[in-house]
Amino acid sequence: MAATSDATRETMIINMGPQHPSTHGVLRLVLELDGEYVVSCRPVLGYLHTGIEKNTEYRTWQQGVTFVTRADYLSSLFNELAYCLAVERLLGIEAPPRAQVIRVMVNELNRIASHLVWIATTSLELGAVSMMLFGFRERENILAIFEMVTGLRMNHAYIRIGGLRMDLPDGAEERIKGFLRLMPGRIGEYESLLTGNPIWRQRNAGVGYLPTEELLALGVTGPVLRAGGLAHDLRKRAPYSGYETYEFDVPTREESDCFARYQVRMEEMRQSLRIVEQCLARLEPGPVMIEDPKLRWPAELSVGPDGIGNSERYVKHIMEESMEALINHFKIVTQGIKVPAGEVYQAVESPRGELGHYVVSNGGTRPYRTHIRGPSFVNLQAIPKMIEGGLIADVIACVASLDPVMGDADR
Amino acid sequence: MRPDELAKLLRGRYPEVLLARGEVTMAVPREELQATLEHLLKEGELGFDFLSDVTATDWPGAAPRFWVAYHLLSLRWMHRLRVKVGLAEDDPRLPSVTSLFPTANWHEREVFDFFGIVFEGHPDLRRIELPEGWVGHPLRKDHPMGGVNTSYRGAYIPPPDQRGL
C-alpha cells in the first residue's frame, strides 16, 4: 500500500487570486494544499501598485492630497487626514476649530461606510447574500452625504492642508441627522441576521485565531488587534484632531477569531455614530480654512449644477477687482507653497488600523518623500499564520476578517 | 513619556538624538542597529515593543546617500521614536531586524524593492510590490521616469522630473 500513502501525501499548489472574487481586490495567495487542508500559504502583492508615493514627489504639496486619497479607496478621508496633519505639523499650523470638528465627523462617517463594505463583502463570501445588499444599501446613504458635502462619492480630496476644501452645504446637517436616526436600528437588524445565525457562527467562531502576542509581533493593528483583547486605538491612546474631547468606547473581545472581529466592527459603527452625533452638537460657525494668504488654498469653491468650481463671487474678485489676488492665486496654484525642511510621522486610526504617513520635506514646494504605512499591507502578513494547517474554506473567512484593501496594501 | 523627557533620557546613552516637532529621532551606525533596537525593546522605561514602519529616503549627492528609518512605538507608554541608519551609496547594506520584529519582514522587502537596500540575514529578500523582472529601484531619485511620445505632431511629454515645475 506504499503507493497509496505516497499519493495521499502529495500536495497541490493552487493560485487563489489575483482575480478571485473573495480576495477583496487583487490579492494573490499561492496555496499548497493537502486535500482540503492548507499546508503553506504565500501572499503575492503588487497587482495594484500605482506608485502613489513616487507620484507625490513630482506634485505640489496640495496636490499630494489628491494622490494619497486614492491609496485606501474605501477610507480615503483617513489618508487625507493623516497626510494633511503631517504637512500641517511641518508647517507649524493648525486647522480652525470648525474644520477639525468636520474632519472628525466625515472620518467617522467614512469608518462606518468602510465597515459596511466589510460586512457586505464578507457576508457575501460566506454565503449570506442578503446581508450584502443591506450593507451596500446603507453605505449608499453615506456616499450620498459625501457627494453632497465633498462633491464626490469617493476619493474626495476634501480635507486640505490648513482645513477643508469647503464648508458644509445647506441641508447637510439635517441629512446626517437623518442618517443618525436610521442607522442604529439597521445595525440591530444586521446583528439579528448574523450574530445568532448558525452558519455565520460556524464559519467565523474559532476560525483564524491568533494570540495577541503574535498579532503584535506581526504588526497587526485595528479591529483585528482589538478583537484579540488589546484596547489599542490611536484615537484614545494618541489622540489627534481633538479626539480626546469626544466620548466613545473602544470595543474589545478576547477570542481573537473571525467572529470576535465581526463583533468589534459592529460595535465600532455604533461608537462612530456617537462621535458623529457629538460633532453635530458642537458645530459652531466659523472659517474652515486658515487665514494666512501665503498658505491657504486661494479659492472659494462651491457646488454648482455642473459640479464643483470656483464660486462666481471669487472669479469676479480675481478677474475684475484685485490684481494682487490674481497674482497670489496663480502663484499658489501653479508653484505651490513652501514647507520648511524636516520630517514627521503622523499616525491615525483608520478602519483597518494604524495608518501612518511619513512625510519628508527639503524646504521645497513639493514633498521630498511621502511614505504611507498602510495597515492592510502590514496586516496581510498575518495571513499565512492564520490559515496554515486550516481548511481551505476558512481561508476566505480569514482574509475577509482582516479587511484588506489592496489599494492600501500596494499603494 | 513626553518627547522631551524621552530625548533627555536617550541622550544619556546615545550621542545623536534630535527632538523636533514633538518627535524624537536618533541616528545610529548600522553595526549598532540590532543591539540598539534590542536595548530599546527590553529596557522597561523605554519599552519600544512595536515596530510601526520601516522605510527609507534617498539623498543623491549627499553622504550618506540613504537613510533607513525605523518607526518604533511603545504600546505601554505610547511614546514614539524614529531610529535612522545612514548608508553609503556604494555599500547599501544593513542587518535585518526580522529576528527582533517579525513585522519587519515585508517592510524590509519593500525597502529593498524600492531602494535597492540589502537587509542581511533577511529570510526571504525578494521584491514585494514590483514584478520580479523589474530593472532598478524606482523610489531612488535617479530612477528614470520615462517620457511619452505622442501621435500629435511629434510632441513629446517629458518625464515629470524634467518638466521644470
XYZ file of C-alpha atoms in Angstrom, chain A:
411
model
C 0.000 0.000 0.000
C 3.053 2.238 -0.199
C 1.905 3.761 -3.469
C -1.402 4.850 -1.964
C 0.145 6.535 1.030
C 2.577 8.351 -1.263
C -0.337 9.521 -3.349
C -2.182 10.835 -0.333
C 0.899 12.692 0.819
C 1.174 14.559 -2.471
C 0.330 18.233 -2.228
C -1.138 20.522 -4.822
C -0.295 24.159 -5.459
C -3.168 26.420 -6.436
C -3.405 30.123 -7.012
C -6.182 31.908 -5.220
C -6.358 35.247 -6.935
C -5.405 37.783 -8.125
C -8.821 37.676 -9.749
C -10.584 35.591 -7.147
C -13.758 37.386 -6.021
C -13.131 36.570 -2.371
C -9.719 38.153 -2.078
C -11.023 41.719 -1.631
C -9.295 43.050 -4.679
C -6.218 41.811 -6.453
C -4.575 39.771 -3.722
C -2.946 36.538 -4.847
C -2.439 33.673 -2.447
C -0.275 30.770 -3.550
C -1.660 27.886 -1.536
C -0.116 24.494 -1.068
C -2.930 22.069 -0.367
C -3.058 18.620 1.081
C -6.615 17.676 0.225
C -8.807 20.261 1.907
C -6.033 21.435 4.211
C -3.662 24.344 3.644
C -0.049 23.282 4.123
C 1.531 26.620 3.317
C 0.472 29.991 2.003
C 2.478 32.648 0.227
C 0.762 36.003 -0.363
C 1.800 37.844 -3.525
C 1.213 41.575 -3.615
C 1.779 44.355 -6.060
C -1.056 43.947 -8.539
C -2.459 47.323 -7.538
C 0.809 49.172 -7.080
C 0.266 52.606 -8.578
C 3.337 54.495 -7.398
C 1.430 56.952 -5.233
C 4.471 57.642 -3.049
C 6.673 58.421 -6.037
C 3.964 60.491 -7.695
C 3.679 62.874 -4.775
C 7.352 63.765 -5.214
C 6.540 65.461 -8.507
C 3.443 67.393 -7.442
C 2.871 70.341 -5.159
C 2.076 69.804 -1.508
C -1.608 70.495 -2.078
C -1.798 68.091 -4.995
C -0.478 65.375 -2.689
C -3.933 65.137 -1.120
C -5.484 64.004 -4.387
C -2.945 61.181 -4.624
C -2.968 59.803 -1.104
C -6.762 59.743 -1.039
C -6.599 57.042 -3.706
C -4.443 54.685 -1.663
C -7.101 53.234 0.631
C -10.095 53.956 -1.553
C -12.620 52.658 0.993
C -11.453 55.039 3.679
C -9.977 57.829 1.629
C -10.669 60.560 4.171
C -8.307 58.893 6.636
C -5.458 59.123 4.153
C -6.257 62.776 3.553
C -6.361 63.458 7.273
C -3.051 61.725 8.012
C -1.305 63.493 5.142
C -2.712 66.924 5.980
C -1.952 66.579 9.689
C 1.619 65.648 8.780
C 2.084 68.614 6.450
C 0.411 70.927 8.951
C 2.870 69.803 11.599
C 5.747 70.535 9.235
C 4.292 73.990 8.610
C 3.533 74.548 12.292
C -0.122 75.393 11.647
C -3.421 74.015 12.857
C -6.774 73.898 11.133
C -9.536 76.124 12.581
C -11.871 74.517 15.167
C -14.840 74.122 12.834
C -12.660 72.355 10.286
C -11.379 69.998 12.986
C -14.902 69.047 14.017
C -15.987 68.437 10.425
C -12.840 66.378 9.832
C -13.690 64.107 12.734
C -17.295 63.877 11.571
C -16.548 62.885 7.976
C -13.859 60.481 9.181
C -16.271 58.660 11.443
C -18.900 58.510 8.690
C -16.166 57.102 6.485
C -15.355 54.486 9.119
C -18.989 53.356 9.124
C -19.020 53.236 5.316
C -15.840 51.185 5.288
C -17.131 48.747 7.901
C -20.370 48.461 5.897
C -18.446 47.413 2.808
C -16.579 44.966 5.007
C -19.720 43.370 6.423
C -21.335 43.359 2.978
C -18.491 41.673 1.114
C -17.612 39.324 3.964
C -21.139 38.036 4.309
C -21.408 37.614 0.545
C -18.277 35.487 0.581
C -19.598 33.411 3.451
C -22.957 32.884 1.773
C -25.202 35.492 3.405
C -26.151 37.275 0.202
C -28.979 39.395 1.601
C -26.579 40.999 4.078
C -24.501 42.146 1.118
C -27.456 44.104 -0.228
C -28.179 45.670 3.158
C -24.583 46.719 3.714
C -24.313 48.434 0.371
C -27.761 49.985 0.808
C -26.765 51.844 3.964
C -23.349 52.698 2.598
C -25.155 54.415 -0.250
C -26.642 56.827 2.300
C -23.160 57.780 3.461
C -21.883 58.139 -0.088
C -24.820 60.451 -0.824
C -23.856 62.555 2.201
C -20.255 62.614 0.973
C -21.361 63.621 -2.503
C -23.379 66.442 -1.022
C -20.566 67.622 1.272
C -17.411 66.980 -0.772
C -18.804 66.793 -4.308
C -17.557 63.236 -4.780
C -18.644 59.820 -3.599
C -15.075 58.504 -3.244
C -11.553 59.959 -3.443
C -12.823 63.251 -2.118
C -9.717 65.400 -1.648
C -11.922 67.222 0.839
C -9.500 67.585 3.718
C -6.837 70.074 2.654
C -3.692 71.465 4.186
C -4.909 74.060 6.681
C -8.534 72.995 6.790
C -11.181 71.844 4.380
C -11.922 72.481 0.752
C -15.288 73.997 1.610
C -17.844 74.269 4.363
C -20.871 72.026 4.791
C -23.597 72.915 2.295
C -27.113 73.857 3.402
C -29.083 70.835 4.476
C -26.066 68.623 5.137
C -26.545 68.622 8.899
C -30.181 67.624 8.507
C -29.202 64.806 6.226
C -26.569 63.498 8.625
C -29.108 63.703 11.464
C -31.455 61.613 9.354
C -28.740 59.041 8.914
C -28.084 59.000 12.662
C -31.759 58.231 13.240
C -31.772 55.455 10.656
C -28.529 53.657 11.349
C -28.769 52.256 14.933
C -31.844 50.229 14.007
C -30.124 48.953 10.889
C -27.072 47.760 12.827
C -29.501 45.913 15.093
C -31.045 44.306 12.015
C -27.660 43.105 10.783
C -26.925 41.581 14.144
C -30.274 39.857 14.294
C -29.466 38.387 10.870
C -25.925 37.294 11.655
C -24.997 37.020 15.328
C -27.264 34.093 16.152
C -27.137 32.577 12.688
C -25.716 29.034 12.996
C -23.976 29.139 9.602
C -22.417 32.532 10.311
C -21.195 31.278 13.692
C -19.787 28.068 12.244
C -17.917 29.894 9.536
C -16.460 32.502 11.915
C -16.276 31.325 15.512
C -12.931 29.754 16.364
C -11.629 30.436 12.840
C -8.494 32.464 12.164
C -7.341 32.508 15.761
C -4.063 34.258 16.521
C -2.834 35.087 20.026
C -2.304 38.758 20.865
C 1.487 38.427 21.086
C 1.663 37.083 17.549
C -0.599 39.848 16.266
C 1.734 42.413 17.802
C 4.879 40.713 16.550
C 3.427 40.809 13.046
C 2.467 44.475 13.434
C -1.279 43.874 13.202
C -3.408 46.800 14.400
C -7.011 47.953 14.260
C -10.140 45.878 14.886
C -8.159 42.648 14.445
C -5.877 43.538 17.342
C -8.765 44.789 19.469
C -10.600 41.508 18.869
C -7.513 39.933 20.475
C -8.159 41.748 23.723
C -5.930 44.805 23.486
C -7.773 48.146 23.627
C -5.249 49.838 21.373
C -6.959 52.647 19.500
C -4.910 55.684 18.471
C -7.947 57.930 18.844
C -7.815 57.205 22.580
C -4.152 56.456 23.151
C -2.504 59.071 20.908
C -5.334 61.500 20.156
C -5.280 63.855 17.170
C -7.811 66.353 15.787
C -9.359 66.700 19.238
C -10.449 63.075 19.668
C -9.613 63.329 23.366
C -12.631 65.612 23.797
C -15.161 63.123 22.414
C -16.882 60.450 24.414
C -16.693 56.971 22.943
C -15.693 53.479 23.942
C -13.110 51.185 22.405
C -14.801 47.813 21.954
C -12.655 44.738 22.536
C -13.108 40.964 22.554
C -10.907 38.227 23.913
C -11.448 35.392 21.437
C -9.230 36.772 18.639
C -11.132 34.853 15.960
C -13.141 35.968 12.926
C -16.325 36.172 14.979
C -14.731 38.488 17.535
C -13.507 40.728 14.701
C -17.067 40.879 13.390
C -18.383 41.861 16.820
C -15.734 44.543 17.272
C -16.510 46.147 13.913
C -20.261 46.176 14.558
C -19.715 47.887 17.886
C -17.280 50.343 16.309
C -20.010 51.501 13.947
C -22.186 52.335 16.958
C -19.326 54.219 18.595
C -18.714 56.163 15.376
C -22.372 57.173 15.347
C -21.926 58.501 18.870
C -18.966 60.598 17.748
C -20.817 61.963 14.716
C -23.675 62.982 16.984
C -21.280 64.885 19.247
C -19.715 66.563 16.213
C -23.084 67.839 15.051
C -23.782 69.217 18.510
C -20.555 71.183 18.663
C -20.534 72.690 15.163
C -20.066 76.416 15.616
C -19.997 78.874 12.736
C -16.501 79.835 11.689
C -13.899 79.508 8.983
C -12.916 76.063 7.712
C -9.545 77.146 6.293
C -6.617 79.007 7.825
C -6.399 82.723 7.077
C -2.719 83.030 6.064
C -2.854 84.047 2.353
C 0.614 82.603 1.782
C -0.527 79.122 2.791
C -4.278 78.843 2.302
C -5.647 77.473 -0.926
C -6.673 80.638 -2.801
C -10.107 79.606 -3.938
C -13.695 79.638 -2.889
C -15.327 76.525 -4.175
C -18.995 75.827 -4.443
C -21.052 73.006 -5.876
C -22.911 74.258 -8.917
C -25.233 72.464 -11.342
C -22.204 71.241 -13.321
C -20.135 70.108 -10.350
C -17.539 71.768 -8.186
C -15.981 75.005 -9.314
C -14.885 78.384 -8.119
C -17.795 80.477 -6.984
C -18.853 83.382 -9.210
C -18.031 85.804 -6.436
C -14.436 84.586 -6.257
C -13.923 84.556 -10.028
C -15.218 88.135 -10.161
C -12.860 89.084 -7.344
C -9.676 87.831 -9.019
C -10.656 88.711 -12.582
C -12.130 92.155 -12.063
C -11.329 93.553 -8.653
C -7.875 92.680 -7.412
C -4.708 92.135 -9.408
C -2.887 91.081 -6.207
C -5.441 88.381 -5.558
C -4.972 87.107 -9.106
C -1.186 87.023 -8.755
C -1.466 85.270 -5.397
C -3.902 82.781 -6.889
C -1.583 81.835 -9.730
C 1.496 81.731 -7.566
C -0.015 79.333 -5.062
C -1.902 77.208 -7.590
C 0.932 76.737 -10.080
C 4.007 76.943 -7.867
C 2.605 75.754 -4.598
C 3.545 76.519 -1.020
C 6.953 76.090 0.551
C 7.157 73.730 3.509
C 10.061 74.005 5.995
C 12.567 71.166 5.832
C 12.028 68.308 8.255
C 10.267 65.024 8.739
C 7.206 63.869 10.625
C 5.383 60.598 11.135
C 1.677 61.063 11.676
C -0.473 58.071 12.567
C -4.261 57.967 12.598
C -6.659 55.155 13.449
C -8.134 54.054 10.137
C -10.859 51.382 9.917
C -8.039 48.901 9.328
C -5.561 50.018 11.969
C -2.602 52.332 12.256
C -2.356 54.406 9.118
C 0.911 56.306 9.222
C 2.201 58.995 6.906
C 5.922 59.681 6.980
C 6.376 62.978 5.184
C 9.792 64.472 4.483
C 10.402 67.988 3.204
C 13.642 69.514 1.965
C 12.172 73.000 2.125
C 10.779 72.988 -1.398
C 7.350 73.270 -2.954
C 6.968 69.506 -3.327
C 7.209 66.635 -0.858
C 10.688 65.157 -0.884
C 9.268 61.839 0.208
C 5.863 60.588 1.268
C 5.601 57.139 2.732
C 2.317 55.529 3.648
C 2.320 52.857 6.327
C -0.778 51.071 5.077
C -2.440 48.919 7.739
C -3.658 46.497 5.051
C -0.070 45.881 3.947
C 1.104 45.053 7.443
C -1.998 43.116 8.497
C -1.763 40.845 5.454
C 1.481 39.471 6.848
C -0.643 37.590 9.359
C -2.457 35.601 6.659
C -0.076 32.596 6.476
C -0.026 32.270 10.282
C -3.806 32.312 10.390
C -4.551 29.763 7.713
C -1.681 27.294 7.576
C -2.945 23.972 8.890
C -6.567 25.004 8.446
C -9.217 24.246 5.873
C -9.262 25.954 2.524
C -12.804 27.183 3.159
C -11.500 29.063 6.198
C -9.036 30.971 4.019
C -11.956 33.043 2.761
C -13.167 33.829 6.266
C -9.647 34.686 7.443
C -8.797 37.019 4.578
C -12.168 38.704 4.964
C -11.686 39.122 8.712
C -8.536 41.171 8.090
C -10.476 43.542 5.822
C -7.563 44.252 3.486
C -7.931 46.926 0.827
C -5.362 46.303 -1.847
C -5.079 49.974 -2.723
C -3.857 50.461 0.819
C -1.535 47.456 0.690
C 0.066 48.173 -2.672
C -0.193 51.969 -2.853
